Amino acid sequence: MNEKFMRKAIELSIANVKNNTGGPFGAVIVRNGEIIATGANSVTNKNDPTAHAEVEAIRNACQILGTFQLDDCEIYTSCEPCPMCLGAIYWSRPKAVYYGNTKKDAAKINFDDQFIYDELDLPLTQRNLKMTQLLPEEAIEAFELWKNSMEKVEY
């Protein structure tokens, strides 16, 4: 664990607010003691609700490293990851995550993700967002092709 990497993530979050380029979030991806990639929240700047700091940093690191997994990396983020970012972090498989602010701190400034956690605990039929399965008998073909493919890259 290295405080200079957390300070860089915090610096990115502060600069993002001062430059009015997105929300107060920054992230740094480190491998072997060196910063590989950074990311800052650019949701409003890019008109992309997925452009959170951690997701941006993961995308940048994977592009730079030419891989879809960051198993030899650490992520330093200025705030405890939201549910989307946490999912992306798990999929990218870093060896550790370090964060500054908590999700409770974020909720105090109206970045409250509790409703997502609450929704995930509900059965599909009780969620606020209507979800309906459609054409499952056709959709399954892609899964069957994947299951039987000898050329797939597992992840």
XYZ file of C-alpha atoms in Angstrom:
155
model
C 0.000 0.000 0.000
C 1.437 3.339 -1.018
C 0.001 6.682 0.071
C 1.455 8.532 -2.930
C -0.867 6.590 -5.247
C -3.891 7.480 -3.115
C -2.780 11.092 -3.131
C -2.706 10.970 -6.941
C -6.285 9.606 -7.035
C -7.357 12.382 -4.645
C -5.506 14.967 -6.750
C -7.420 13.762 -9.834
C -10.732 14.062 -7.975
C -9.969 17.608 -6.831
C -8.776 18.693 -10.286
C -11.943 17.251 -11.808
C -14.074 19.515 -9.631
C -11.867 22.582 -10.139
C -11.845 22.070 -13.936
C -15.587 21.327 -14.001
C -14.948 18.168 -16.056
C -16.954 15.731 -13.946
C -17.758 14.497 -10.484
C -15.333 14.484 -7.531
C -13.801 11.086 -8.228
C -10.360 9.924 -9.361
C -8.664 6.556 -9.712
C -5.162 5.223 -10.325
C -4.065 1.765 -11.426
C -0.645 0.626 -10.262
C 1.494 -2.322 -11.321
C 4.872 -3.128 -9.816
C 4.997 0.186 -7.984
C 4.306 2.298 -11.079
C 1.184 4.110 -12.213
C -0.086 2.355 -15.346
C -3.232 4.404 -15.897
C -5.489 6.998 -14.337
C -9.118 7.937 -14.626
C -11.379 10.717 -13.499
C -15.142 10.857 -13.512
C -16.275 12.176 -16.897
C -19.978 11.292 -16.844
C -21.177 14.798 -17.670
C -18.242 15.661 -19.901
C -18.719 12.569 -22.099
C -22.480 12.198 -21.647
C -21.724 8.640 -20.551
C -23.236 7.318 -17.307
C -20.579 4.583 -17.194
C -17.627 7.003 -17.316
C -16.846 6.734 -13.606
C -13.236 7.196 -12.495
C -12.612 3.514 -11.787
C -14.139 2.369 -15.074
C -12.139 4.974 -17.006
C -8.928 3.882 -15.257
C -9.658 0.191 -15.908
C -10.346 0.886 -19.600
C -7.147 2.900 -19.892
C -5.024 0.298 -18.090
C -6.376 -2.588 -20.132
C -5.729 -0.678 -23.354
C -2.170 0.170 -22.297
C -1.390 -3.340 -21.058
C -3.174 -5.127 -23.903
C -5.206 -7.329 -21.577
C -8.686 -7.589 -20.105
C -7.488 -8.613 -16.654
C -5.485 -6.611 -14.149
C -4.585 -9.418 -11.754
C -1.121 -8.017 -11.057
C -2.413 -4.492 -10.395
C -3.794 -2.450 -7.522
C -6.506 0.197 -7.768
C -6.431 3.381 -5.725
C -9.674 5.320 -5.836
C -10.698 8.521 -4.130
C -14.004 6.975 -3.009
C -15.372 3.556 -2.156
C -16.568 2.156 -5.510
C -20.230 2.307 -6.491
C -21.999 -0.938 -7.474
C -21.158 -0.532 -11.184
C -17.504 0.209 -10.514
C -17.282 -2.594 -7.989
C -18.601 -4.979 -10.642
C -16.026 -3.705 -13.152
C -13.287 -4.037 -10.547
C -14.230 -7.631 -9.781
C -14.303 -8.454 -13.509
C -10.854 -6.903 -14.024
C -9.484 -8.961 -11.100
C -6.959 -6.623 -9.432
C -5.143 -7.916 -6.388
C -6.269 -5.036 -4.145
C -8.377 -1.879 -3.954
C -7.646 1.108 -1.728
C -10.165 3.937 -1.284
C -10.378 7.334 0.400
C -13.955 8.479 0.981
C -16.698 6.031 1.947
C -20.037 5.475 0.223
C -21.622 7.242 3.206
C -19.420 10.273 2.528
C -20.571 10.188 -1.112
C -24.226 9.946 -0.079
C -23.826 13.128 1.976
C -23.125 15.060 -1.254
C -25.946 13.352 -3.186
C -23.980 10.493 -4.738
C -26.125 7.868 -3.026
C -26.124 4.375 -4.500
C -28.126 2.715 -1.725
C -31.156 2.444 -4.013
C -29.128 0.171 -6.322
C -28.100 -2.086 -3.458
C -31.750 -2.194 -2.361
C -32.951 -3.026 -5.885
C -30.463 -5.888 -6.237
C -31.940 -7.514 -3.148
C -35.424 -7.556 -4.688
C -36.839 -10.258 -6.980
C -36.973 -9.098 -10.627
C -40.738 -8.726 -10.468
C -40.527 -6.269 -7.543
C -37.864 -3.922 -8.906
C -38.657 -0.355 -9.933
C -37.184 -0.930 -13.398
C -39.437 -3.239 -15.378
C -37.504 -6.269 -16.643
C -39.096 -8.752 -19.036
C -37.509 -11.778 -20.652
C -38.040 -11.861 -24.418
C -37.081 -14.520 -27.003
C -35.064 -16.756 -24.670
C -35.351 -19.690 -27.073
C -33.522 -17.616 -29.723
C -31.082 -15.895 -27.373
C -29.763 -19.229 -26.072
C -28.129 -19.952 -29.438
C -25.208 -17.622 -28.653
C -24.651 -19.398 -25.333
C -24.679 -22.804 -27.016
C -22.186 -21.603 -29.623
C -19.957 -20.238 -26.861
C -20.185 -23.420 -24.806
C -19.143 -25.562 -27.790
C -16.524 -23.234 -29.275
C -12.961 -24.530 -29.317
C -11.636 -21.053 -30.204
C -13.072 -18.988 -27.338
C -10.900 -17.027 -24.956
C -12.102 -17.832 -21.449
C -12.385 -15.058 -18.905
